[in-house]
Amino acid sequence: MNIVESIFPPGSALAILLPWLPLILKGFGLNLLISILSMIIGMLAGTLLGAAQMANLAVIRLPARFLTLFFRNSPWLVIMFYVMFLLPFEIKIVGNWFSFPDWMKAVVALAIPVSGYTSEIVRGGLKSIPTTQWEAAAALAFGTVRTTLKIILPQAIRQMVPPTMNLYCSVVMATSLANVVGVQEVMTVTQTILTTETRPGLILPAYGITLVLFFAFVFPISLFSRRLERAWQFGIR
């Protein structure tokens, strides 16, 4: 009996699931890809929304505030369904048709609430900087751009990074919602395995592997976020 057989006895649930592990990891890789792309798109849009919330003109500030509240308070699963059914299967770019797969639609769907949360993170980060710092910079003849880049942003980013990391953890876990619309992520792969093997005893171990994958990825990020927030709170560099 080799080491593998001693750890995973033949016929056991883990021994049956072991050959499926590469497929499970591939599915989880798609979850991570969706989460990363969703964060990139959502953060870009959310940064613009957050800056718009700080505008002096009500015609810019009020719509940005409405969109932020709407995106933050809408169920992610409902947004997922709307995006899946409203976006086309193919898009035409410069006369050529390109497929628009379901996993890319999931990216768009998750980027929408991410933009709302990012908008509020940006607004909160900028609001946390005392107005006296703007006044002091103006007294030193600093322009708006220079003040923002050299004085305001370095401090605001400290306020933004920890909640952004926590948001990413939420997005990673929310990628499992793509399962209900047929994206071949880790939950869909797990269900396919259970359908193929048709053994009730595999249900808990199979979903347990999925649970461990999410926890092993998310928990270190969450822990680092809390430590980073605590360190910056007390001024430790």
mmCIF file of C-alpha atoms in Angstrom:
data_model
loop_
_atom_site.group_PDB
_atom_site.id
_atom_site.type_symbol
_atom_site.label_atom_id
_atom_site.label_comp_id
_atom_site.label_asym_id
_atom_site.label_seq_id
_atom_site.Cartn_x
_atom_site.Cartn_y
_atom_site.Cartn_z
ATOM 1 C CA MET A 1 0.000 0.000 0.000
ATOM 2 C CA ASN A 2 1.467 3.351 -1.035
ATOM 3 C CA ILE A 3 1.243 6.624 0.838
ATOM 4 C CA VAL A 4 -1.767 7.882 -1.155
ATOM 5 C CA GLU A 5 -3.740 4.711 -0.447
ATOM 6 C CA SER A 6 -2.861 4.899 3.240
ATOM 7 C CA ILE A 7 -4.189 8.458 3.450
ATOM 8 C CA PHE A 8 -7.138 7.906 1.109
ATOM 9 C CA PRO A 9 -8.373 4.302 1.511
ATOM 10 C CA PRO A 10 -9.837 2.862 -1.731
ATOM 11 C CA GLY A 11 -13.567 3.402 -1.927
ATOM 12 C CA SER A 12 -13.564 6.296 0.533
ATOM 13 C CA ALA A 13 -15.145 9.608 -0.398
ATOM 14 C CA LEU A 14 -11.812 11.419 -0.567
ATOM 15 C CA ALA A 15 -10.281 8.665 -2.700
ATOM 16 C CA ILE A 16 -13.134 9.036 -5.180
ATOM 17 C CA LEU A 17 -12.841 12.831 -5.229
ATOM 18 C CA LEU A 18 -9.046 12.903 -5.536
ATOM 19 C CA PRO A 19 -8.980 12.346 -9.348
ATOM 20 C CA TRP A 20 -11.454 15.210 -9.684
ATOM 21 C CA LEU A 21 -9.232 17.639 -7.776
ATOM 22 C CA PRO A 22 -7.545 19.176 -10.882
ATOM 23 C CA LEU A 23 -10.979 19.946 -12.326
ATOM 24 C CA ILE A 24 -12.104 21.457 -9.017
ATOM 25 C CA LEU A 25 -8.986 23.642 -8.881
ATOM 26 C CA LYS A 26 -9.561 24.718 -12.478
ATOM 27 C CA GLY A 27 -13.096 25.769 -11.572
ATOM 28 C CA PHE A 28 -11.820 27.691 -8.561
ATOM 29 C CA GLY A 29 -9.293 29.398 -10.817
ATOM 30 C CA LEU A 30 -12.206 30.740 -12.856
ATOM 31 C CA ASN A 31 -13.751 32.079 -9.639
ATOM 32 C CA LEU A 32 -10.539 33.971 -8.919
ATOM 33 C CA LEU A 33 -10.333 35.299 -12.476
ATOM 34 C CA ILE A 34 -13.915 36.565 -12.278
ATOM 35 C CA SER A 35 -13.238 38.205 -8.910
ATOM 36 C CA ILE A 36 -10.070 39.973 -10.103
ATOM 37 C CA LEU A 37 -11.631 41.321 -13.297
ATOM 38 C CA SER A 38 -14.771 42.377 -11.416
ATOM 39 C CA MET A 39 -12.671 44.305 -8.918
ATOM 40 C CA ILE A 40 -10.639 46.037 -11.628
ATOM 41 C CA ILE A 41 -13.706 47.153 -13.593
ATOM 42 C CA GLY A 42 -15.729 47.962 -10.476
ATOM 43 C CA MET A 43 -12.924 49.958 -8.865
ATOM 44 C CA LEU A 44 -12.384 52.046 -11.990
ATOM 45 C CA ALA A 45 -16.091 52.849 -12.263
ATOM 46 C CA GLY A 46 -16.438 53.269 -8.497
ATOM 47 C CA THR A 47 -13.534 55.703 -8.289
ATOM 48 C CA LEU A 48 -15.226 57.904 -10.867
ATOM 49 C CA LEU A 49 -18.528 57.651 -8.995
ATOM 50 C CA GLY A 50 -16.838 58.448 -5.691
ATOM 51 C CA ALA A 51 -15.130 61.496 -7.154
ATOM 52 C CA ALA A 52 -18.446 62.576 -8.679
ATOM 53 C CA GLN A 53 -20.054 62.359 -5.228
ATOM 54 C CA MET A 54 -17.595 65.011 -4.080
ATOM 55 C CA ALA A 55 -18.470 67.398 -6.906
ATOM 56 C CA ASN A 56 -19.836 70.827 -6.066
ATOM 57 C CA LEU A 57 -22.396 70.697 -8.878
ATOM 58 C CA ALA A 58 -25.623 69.014 -7.791
ATOM 59 C CA VAL A 59 -26.267 67.817 -11.344
ATOM 60 C CA ILE A 60 -23.159 65.623 -11.000
ATOM 61 C CA ARG A 61 -23.248 64.864 -7.285
ATOM 62 C CA LEU A 62 -26.880 63.742 -6.938
ATOM 63 C CA PRO A 63 -26.947 61.178 -9.802
ATOM 64 C CA ALA A 64 -23.637 59.768 -8.552
ATOM 65 C CA ARG A 65 -25.073 59.463 -5.052
ATOM 66 C CA PHE A 66 -28.197 57.742 -6.375
ATOM 67 C CA LEU A 67 -26.209 55.225 -8.422
ATOM 68 C CA THR A 68 -23.958 54.503 -5.457
ATOM 69 C CA LEU A 69 -26.904 53.794 -3.167
ATOM 70 C CA PHE A 70 -28.712 51.784 -5.848
ATOM 71 C CA PHE A 71 -25.731 49.570 -6.648
ATOM 72 C CA ARG A 72 -24.885 49.029 -2.977
ATOM 73 C CA ASN A 73 -28.408 48.078 -1.951
ATOM 74 C CA SER A 74 -29.375 45.817 -4.851
ATOM 75 C CA PRO A 75 -29.200 42.016 -4.421
ATOM 76 C CA TRP A 76 -26.149 40.683 -6.201
ATOM 77 C CA LEU A 77 -28.009 37.617 -7.458
ATOM 78 C CA VAL A 78 -30.759 39.742 -9.014
ATOM 79 C CA ILE A 79 -28.131 41.869 -10.756
ATOM 80 C CA MET A 80 -26.522 38.651 -12.001
ATOM 81 C CA PHE A 81 -29.807 37.492 -13.556
ATOM 82 C CA TYR A 82 -30.482 40.864 -15.182
ATOM 83 C CA VAL A 83 -27.021 41.063 -16.720
ATOM 84 C CA MET A 84 -27.156 37.469 -17.938
ATOM 85 C CA PHE A 85 -30.464 37.976 -19.715
ATOM 86 C CA LEU A 86 -29.914 41.515 -21.003
ATOM 87 C CA LEU A 87 -26.411 41.191 -22.431
ATOM 88 C CA PRO A 88 -26.133 39.504 -25.848
ATOM 89 C CA PHE A 89 -24.365 36.221 -26.568
ATOM 90 C CA GLU A 90 -22.261 37.986 -29.187
ATOM 91 C CA ILE A 91 -21.108 41.561 -29.688
ATOM 92 C CA LYS A 92 -20.059 43.246 -32.907
ATOM 93 C CA ILE A 93 -16.778 45.171 -32.821
ATOM 94 C CA VAL A 94 -15.380 46.830 -35.952
ATOM 95 C CA GLY A 95 -17.485 44.642 -38.197
ATOM 96 C CA ASN A 96 -16.500 41.392 -36.472
ATOM 97 C CA TRP A 97 -18.629 39.295 -34.143
ATOM 98 C CA PHE A 98 -17.130 38.156 -30.858
ATOM 99 C CA SER A 99 -18.664 35.753 -28.373
ATOM 100 C CA PHE A 100 -19.627 37.128 -24.970
ATOM 101 C CA PRO A 101 -19.405 34.075 -22.689
ATOM 102 C CA ASP A 102 -21.343 33.689 -19.474
ATOM 103 C CA TRP A 103 -18.269 34.083 -17.272
ATOM 104 C CA MET A 104 -17.639 37.535 -18.760
ATOM 105 C CA LYS A 105 -21.250 38.459 -18.047
ATOM 106 C CA ALA A 106 -20.636 37.368 -14.458
ATOM 107 C CA VAL A 107 -17.677 39.762 -14.367
ATOM 108 C CA VAL A 108 -19.913 42.632 -15.489
ATOM 109 C CA ALA A 109 -22.635 41.651 -13.022
ATOM 110 C CA LEU A 110 -20.297 41.605 -10.028
ATOM 111 C CA ALA A 111 -18.538 44.788 -11.142
ATOM 112 C CA ILE A 112 -21.810 46.708 -10.725
ATOM 113 C CA PRO A 113 -22.156 46.323 -6.927
ATOM 114 C CA VAL A 114 -18.369 46.589 -6.589
ATOM 115 C CA SER A 115 -18.553 50.026 -8.207
ATOM 116 C CA GLY A 116 -21.169 51.095 -5.662
ATOM 117 C CA TYR A 117 -19.122 49.961 -2.675
ATOM 118 C CA THR A 118 -15.919 51.398 -4.134
ATOM 119 C CA SER A 119 -17.661 54.720 -4.690
ATOM 120 C CA GLU A 120 -18.550 54.899 -1.009
ATOM 121 C CA ILE A 121 -15.046 53.814 0.017
ATOM 122 C CA VAL A 122 -13.532 56.584 -2.116
ATOM 123 C CA ARG A 123 -15.962 59.172 -0.794
ATOM 124 C CA GLY A 124 -15.337 58.104 2.796
ATOM 125 C CA GLY A 125 -11.582 58.125 2.289
ATOM 126 C CA LEU A 126 -11.590 61.638 0.875
ATOM 127 C CA LYS A 127 -14.032 62.876 3.513
ATOM 128 C CA SER A 128 -11.781 61.551 6.277
ATOM 129 C CA ILE A 129 -9.101 64.107 5.419
ATOM 130 C CA PRO A 130 -9.646 67.350 7.392
ATOM 131 C CA THR A 131 -10.448 70.411 5.283
ATOM 132 C CA THR A 132 -7.694 72.249 7.135
ATOM 133 C CA GLN A 133 -5.168 70.311 5.062
ATOM 134 C CA TRP A 134 -6.650 71.735 1.874
ATOM 135 C CA GLU A 135 -6.495 75.185 3.424
ATOM 136 C CA ALA A 136 -2.889 74.713 4.541
ATOM 137 C CA ALA A 137 -1.894 73.527 1.063
ATOM 138 C CA ALA A 138 -3.619 76.535 -0.495
ATOM 139 C CA ALA A 139 -1.728 78.824 1.884
ATOM 140 C CA LEU A 140 1.503 77.284 0.585
ATOM 141 C CA ALA A 141 0.404 78.023 -2.987
ATOM 142 C CA PHE A 142 -0.158 74.359 -3.829
ATOM 143 C CA GLY A 143 -2.476 73.823 -6.779
ATOM 144 C CA THR A 144 -5.471 71.476 -6.615
ATOM 145 C CA VAL A 145 -3.757 68.674 -8.532
ATOM 146 C CA ARG A 146 -0.550 68.904 -6.512
ATOM 147 C CA THR A 147 -2.475 69.026 -3.241
ATOM 148 C CA THR A 148 -4.524 65.994 -4.215
ATOM 149 C CA LEU A 149 -1.582 63.897 -5.370
ATOM 150 C CA LYS A 150 0.978 64.893 -2.747
ATOM 151 C CA ILE A 151 -1.097 65.458 0.384
ATOM 152 C CA ILE A 152 -4.656 64.161 0.199
ATOM 153 C CA LEU A 153 -4.376 60.884 -1.719
ATOM 154 C CA PRO A 154 -1.513 59.340 0.310
ATOM 155 C CA GLN A 155 -3.599 59.763 3.462
ATOM 156 C CA ALA A 156 -6.901 58.803 1.851
ATOM 157 C CA ILE A 157 -5.453 55.609 0.397
ATOM 158 C CA ARG A 158 -4.639 54.447 3.910
ATOM 159 C CA GLN A 159 -8.325 54.712 4.702
ATOM 160 C CA MET A 160 -9.369 53.002 1.463
ATOM 161 C CA VAL A 161 -7.088 49.963 1.313
ATOM 162 C CA PRO A 162 -8.471 47.874 4.234
ATOM 163 C CA PRO A 163 -12.168 48.165 3.221
ATOM 164 C CA THR A 164 -11.190 47.503 -0.394
ATOM 165 C CA MET A 165 -9.462 44.291 0.659
ATOM 166 C CA ASN A 166 -12.542 43.266 2.635
ATOM 167 C CA LEU A 167 -14.670 44.045 -0.405
ATOM 168 C CA TYR A 168 -12.491 41.774 -2.513
ATOM 169 C CA CYS A 169 -13.033 38.958 -0.024
ATOM 170 C CA SER A 170 -16.785 39.438 -0.419
ATOM 171 C CA VAL A 171 -16.454 39.426 -4.205
ATOM 172 C CA VAL A 172 -14.477 36.173 -4.176
ATOM 173 C CA MET A 173 -17.221 34.495 -2.167
ATOM 174 C CA ALA A 174 -19.932 36.060 -4.338
ATOM 175 C CA THR A 175 -18.450 34.488 -7.474
ATOM 176 C CA SER A 176 -20.235 31.295 -6.435
ATOM 177 C CA LEU A 177 -23.460 33.047 -7.504
ATOM 178 C CA ALA A 178 -22.343 32.528 -11.100
ATOM 179 C CA ASN A 179 -23.249 28.884 -10.580
ATOM 180 C CA VAL A 180 -26.972 29.607 -10.892
ATOM 181 C CA VAL A 181 -26.509 30.987 -14.409
ATOM 182 C CA GLY A 182 -24.372 28.126 -15.672
ATOM 183 C CA VAL A 183 -20.833 29.477 -15.394
ATOM 184 C CA GLN A 184 -18.386 26.580 -15.038
ATOM 185 C CA GLU A 185 -16.899 27.785 -11.772
ATOM 186 C CA VAL A 186 -16.075 25.621 -8.766
ATOM 187 C CA MET A 187 -19.664 25.201 -7.529
ATOM 188 C CA THR A 188 -20.858 24.105 -10.961
ATOM 189 C CA VAL A 189 -17.923 21.703 -11.240
ATOM 190 C CA THR A 190 -18.731 20.275 -7.809
ATOM 191 C CA GLN A 191 -22.359 19.709 -8.767
ATOM 192 C CA THR A 192 -21.250 18.044 -12.004
ATOM 193 C CA ILE A 193 -18.998 15.687 -10.040
ATOM 194 C CA LEU A 194 -21.832 14.772 -7.680
ATOM 195 C CA THR A 195 -24.136 14.112 -10.634
ATOM 196 C CA THR A 196 -21.515 11.921 -12.286
ATOM 197 C CA GLU A 197 -20.598 9.873 -9.214
ATOM 198 C CA THR A 198 -24.203 9.563 -7.910
ATOM 199 C CA ARG A 199 -23.142 8.772 -4.357
ATOM 200 C CA PRO A 200 -24.944 10.649 -1.548
ATOM 201 C CA GLY A 201 -21.929 10.148 0.712
ATOM 202 C CA LEU A 202 -19.873 12.475 -1.496
ATOM 203 C CA ILE A 203 -22.045 15.545 -0.971
ATOM 204 C CA LEU A 204 -20.490 16.813 2.263
ATOM 205 C CA PRO A 205 -16.855 15.999 1.334
ATOM 206 C CA ALA A 206 -17.234 17.567 -2.130
ATOM 207 C CA TYR A 207 -18.705 20.796 -0.824
ATOM 208 C CA GLY A 208 -16.208 20.640 2.030
ATOM 209 C CA ILE A 209 -13.346 20.828 -0.468
ATOM 210 C CA THR A 210 -14.978 23.868 -2.054
ATOM 211 C CA LEU A 211 -15.435 25.457 1.362
ATOM 212 C CA VAL A 212 -11.783 24.880 2.255
ATOM 213 C CA LEU A 213 -10.626 26.438 -1.028
ATOM 214 C CA PHE A 214 -12.617 29.623 -0.433
ATOM 215 C CA PHE A 215 -11.582 29.841 3.219
ATOM 216 C CA ALA A 216 -7.899 29.186 2.495
ATOM 217 C CA PHE A 217 -7.866 32.002 -0.047
ATOM 218 C CA VAL A 218 -10.064 34.574 1.692
ATOM 219 C CA PHE A 219 -9.029 34.250 5.338
ATOM 220 C CA PRO A 220 -5.370 35.360 4.931
ATOM 221 C CA ILE A 221 -6.519 38.426 2.982
ATOM 222 C CA SER A 222 -9.084 39.289 5.642
ATOM 223 C CA LEU A 223 -6.528 38.778 8.421
ATOM 224 C CA PHE A 224 -3.935 40.929 6.663
ATOM 225 C CA SER A 225 -6.563 43.623 6.097
ATOM 226 C CA ARG A 226 -7.379 43.800 9.807
ATOM 227 C CA ARG A 227 -3.718 43.949 10.780
ATOM 228 C CA LEU A 228 -3.017 46.609 8.182
ATOM 229 C CA GLU A 229 -5.937 48.704 9.381
ATOM 230 C CA ARG A 230 -4.800 48.371 12.985
ATOM 231 C CA ALA A 231 -1.217 49.263 12.105
ATOM 232 C CA TRP A 232 -2.175 52.360 10.126
ATOM 233 C CA GLN A 233 -4.653 53.378 12.793
ATOM 234 C CA PHE A 234 -1.807 53.676 15.300
ATOM 235 C CA GLY A 235 0.542 55.267 12.808
ATOM 236 C CA ILE A 236 2.892 52.293 12.385
ATOM 237 C CA ARG A 237 4.727 52.404 9.060
#
